[in-house]
PDB file of C-alpha atoms in Angstrom:
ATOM      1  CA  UNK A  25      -8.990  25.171   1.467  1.00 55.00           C
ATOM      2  CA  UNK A  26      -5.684  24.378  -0.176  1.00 68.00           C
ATOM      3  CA  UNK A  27      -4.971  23.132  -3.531  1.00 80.00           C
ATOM      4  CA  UNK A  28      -3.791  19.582  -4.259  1.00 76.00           C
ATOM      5  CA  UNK A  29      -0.972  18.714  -6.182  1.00 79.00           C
ATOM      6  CA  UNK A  30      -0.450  15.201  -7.746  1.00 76.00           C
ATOM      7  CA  UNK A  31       2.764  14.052  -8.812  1.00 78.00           C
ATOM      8  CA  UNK A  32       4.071  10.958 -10.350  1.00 78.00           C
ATOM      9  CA  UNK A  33       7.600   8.813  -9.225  1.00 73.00           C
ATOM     10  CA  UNK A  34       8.644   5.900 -10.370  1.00 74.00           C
ATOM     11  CA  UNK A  35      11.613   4.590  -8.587  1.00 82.00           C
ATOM     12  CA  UNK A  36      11.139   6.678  -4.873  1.00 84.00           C
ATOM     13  CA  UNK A  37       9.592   9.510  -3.272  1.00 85.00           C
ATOM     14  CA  UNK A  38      11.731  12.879  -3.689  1.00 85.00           C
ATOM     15  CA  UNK A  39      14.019  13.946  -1.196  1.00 84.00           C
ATOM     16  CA  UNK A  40      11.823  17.703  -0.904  1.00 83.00           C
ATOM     17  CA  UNK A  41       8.423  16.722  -0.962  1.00 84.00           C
ATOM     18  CA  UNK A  42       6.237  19.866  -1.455  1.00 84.00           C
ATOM     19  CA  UNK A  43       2.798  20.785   0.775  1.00 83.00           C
ATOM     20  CA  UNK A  44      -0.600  19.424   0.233  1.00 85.00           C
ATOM     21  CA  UNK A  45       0.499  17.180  -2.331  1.00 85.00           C
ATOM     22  CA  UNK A  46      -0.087  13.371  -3.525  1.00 84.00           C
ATOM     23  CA  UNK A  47       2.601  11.436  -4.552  1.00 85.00           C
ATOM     24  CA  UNK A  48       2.346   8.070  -6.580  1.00 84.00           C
ATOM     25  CA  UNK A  49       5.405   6.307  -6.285  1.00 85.00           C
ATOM     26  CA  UNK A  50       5.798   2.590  -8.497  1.00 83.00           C
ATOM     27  CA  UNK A  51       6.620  -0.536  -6.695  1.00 80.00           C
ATOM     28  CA  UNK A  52       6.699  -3.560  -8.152  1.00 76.00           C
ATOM     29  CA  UNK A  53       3.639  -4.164 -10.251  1.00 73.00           C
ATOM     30  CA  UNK A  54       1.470  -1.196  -8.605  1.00 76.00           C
ATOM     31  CA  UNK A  55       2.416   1.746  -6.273  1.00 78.00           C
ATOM     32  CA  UNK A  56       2.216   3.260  -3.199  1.00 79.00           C
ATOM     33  CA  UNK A  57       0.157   6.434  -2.578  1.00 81.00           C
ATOM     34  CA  UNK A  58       1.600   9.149  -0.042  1.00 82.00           C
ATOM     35  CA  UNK A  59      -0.268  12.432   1.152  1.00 82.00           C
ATOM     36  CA  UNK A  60       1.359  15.609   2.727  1.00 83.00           C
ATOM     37  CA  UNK A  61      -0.086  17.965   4.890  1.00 81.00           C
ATOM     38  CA  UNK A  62      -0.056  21.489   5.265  1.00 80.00           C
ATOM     39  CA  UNK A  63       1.326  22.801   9.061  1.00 71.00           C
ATOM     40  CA  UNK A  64       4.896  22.293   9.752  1.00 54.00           C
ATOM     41  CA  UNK A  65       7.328  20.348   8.151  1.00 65.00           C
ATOM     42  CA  UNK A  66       6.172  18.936   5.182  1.00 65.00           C
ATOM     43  CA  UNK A  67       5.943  14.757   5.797  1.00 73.00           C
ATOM     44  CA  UNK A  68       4.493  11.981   3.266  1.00 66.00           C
ATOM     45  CA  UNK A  69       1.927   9.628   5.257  1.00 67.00           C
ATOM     46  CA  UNK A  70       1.496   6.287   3.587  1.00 66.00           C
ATOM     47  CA  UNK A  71      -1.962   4.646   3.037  1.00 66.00           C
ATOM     48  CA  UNK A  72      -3.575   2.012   5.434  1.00 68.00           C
ATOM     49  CA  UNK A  73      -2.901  -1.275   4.507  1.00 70.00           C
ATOM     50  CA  UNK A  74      -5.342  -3.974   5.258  1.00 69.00           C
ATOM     51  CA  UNK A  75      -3.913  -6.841   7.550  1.00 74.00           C
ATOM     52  CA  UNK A  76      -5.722  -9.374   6.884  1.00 77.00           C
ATOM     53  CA  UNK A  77      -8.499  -9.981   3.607  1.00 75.00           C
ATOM     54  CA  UNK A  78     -12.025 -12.015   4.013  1.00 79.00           C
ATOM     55  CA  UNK A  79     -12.167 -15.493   1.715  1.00 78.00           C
ATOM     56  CA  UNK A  80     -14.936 -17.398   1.680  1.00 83.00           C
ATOM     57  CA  UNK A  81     -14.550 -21.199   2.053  1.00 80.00           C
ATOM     58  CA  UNK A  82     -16.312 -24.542   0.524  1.00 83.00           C
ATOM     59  CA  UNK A  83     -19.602 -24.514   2.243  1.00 83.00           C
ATOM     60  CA  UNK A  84     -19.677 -20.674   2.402  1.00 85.00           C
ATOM     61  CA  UNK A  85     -17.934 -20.354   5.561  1.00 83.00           C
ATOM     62  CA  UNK A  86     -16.411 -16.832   5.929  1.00 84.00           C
ATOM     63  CA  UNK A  87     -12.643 -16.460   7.144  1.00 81.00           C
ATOM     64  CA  UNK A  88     -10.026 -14.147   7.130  1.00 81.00           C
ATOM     65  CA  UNK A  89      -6.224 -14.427   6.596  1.00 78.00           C
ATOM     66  CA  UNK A  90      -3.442 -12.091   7.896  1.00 76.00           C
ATOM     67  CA  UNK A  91      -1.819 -10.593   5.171  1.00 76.00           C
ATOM     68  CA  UNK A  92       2.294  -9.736   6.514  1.00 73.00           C
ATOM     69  CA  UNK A  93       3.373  -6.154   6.258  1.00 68.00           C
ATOM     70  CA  UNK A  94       5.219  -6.463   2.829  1.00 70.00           C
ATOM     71  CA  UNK A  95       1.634  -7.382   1.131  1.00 74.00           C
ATOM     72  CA  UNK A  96       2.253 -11.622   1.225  1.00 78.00           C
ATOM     73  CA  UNK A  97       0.391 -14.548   2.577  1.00 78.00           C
ATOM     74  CA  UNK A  98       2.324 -16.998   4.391  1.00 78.00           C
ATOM     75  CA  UNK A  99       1.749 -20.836   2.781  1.00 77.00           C
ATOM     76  CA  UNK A 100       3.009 -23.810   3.859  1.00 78.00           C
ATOM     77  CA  UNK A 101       2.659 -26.628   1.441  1.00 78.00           C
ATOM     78  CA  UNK A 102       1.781 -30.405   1.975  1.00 80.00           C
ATOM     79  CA  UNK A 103       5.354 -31.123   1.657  1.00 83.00           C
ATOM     80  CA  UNK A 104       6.412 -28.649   4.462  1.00 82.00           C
ATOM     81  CA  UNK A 105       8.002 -25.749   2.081  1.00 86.00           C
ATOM     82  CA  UNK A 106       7.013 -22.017   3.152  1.00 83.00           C
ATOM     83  CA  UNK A 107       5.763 -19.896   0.176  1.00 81.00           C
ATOM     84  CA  UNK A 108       4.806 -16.006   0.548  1.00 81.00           C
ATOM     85  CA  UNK A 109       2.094 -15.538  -2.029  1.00 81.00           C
ATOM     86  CA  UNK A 110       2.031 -11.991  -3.096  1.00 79.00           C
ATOM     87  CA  UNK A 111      -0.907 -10.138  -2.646  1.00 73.00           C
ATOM     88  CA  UNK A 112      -2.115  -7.063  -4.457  1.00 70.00           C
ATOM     89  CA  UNK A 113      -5.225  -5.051  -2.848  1.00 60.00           C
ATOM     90  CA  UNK A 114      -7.735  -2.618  -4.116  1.00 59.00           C
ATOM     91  CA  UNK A 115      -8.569  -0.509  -0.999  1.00 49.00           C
TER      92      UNK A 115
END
């Protein structure tokens, strides 16, 4: 088994990234986690994103909402304006 490396960014992943490593890499107000592998030429994988988080609604009725691939939720309010609500997830 290999040893892992962790190393810390905070504006971008480096341009040489080394083997079985994880990189932590800021971005905006948390960070994004990438994980090389060992074969080969060395390449960061990004984690899984959820699309799409459970809410539960008056009367206890489950739902779930797509979540877009930068991390927002589309709103449109009563007045017909478009908000993206940023969304920050835990796993």
């Amino acid at each position: 088994m290999a040893n892992i490396k962790h190393h810390k960014f905070v504006a971008s992943l480096p341009a040489v990234l080394e083997a079985d490593s994880i990189y932590f890499v800021r971005v905006g107000s948390g960070y994004d986690q990438y994980v090389t592998n060992h074969s080969g030429t060395i390449v960061a994988y990004s984690m899984n994103r959820p699309t799409k988080v459970s809410v539960l609604l008056n009367g206890g009725i489950g739902a779930y909402i797509n979540v877009s691939a930068n991390s927002t939720l589309a709103l449109t309010m009563n007045n017909g304006t478009t908000y993206n609500l940023p969304v920050t997830l835990n796993g």
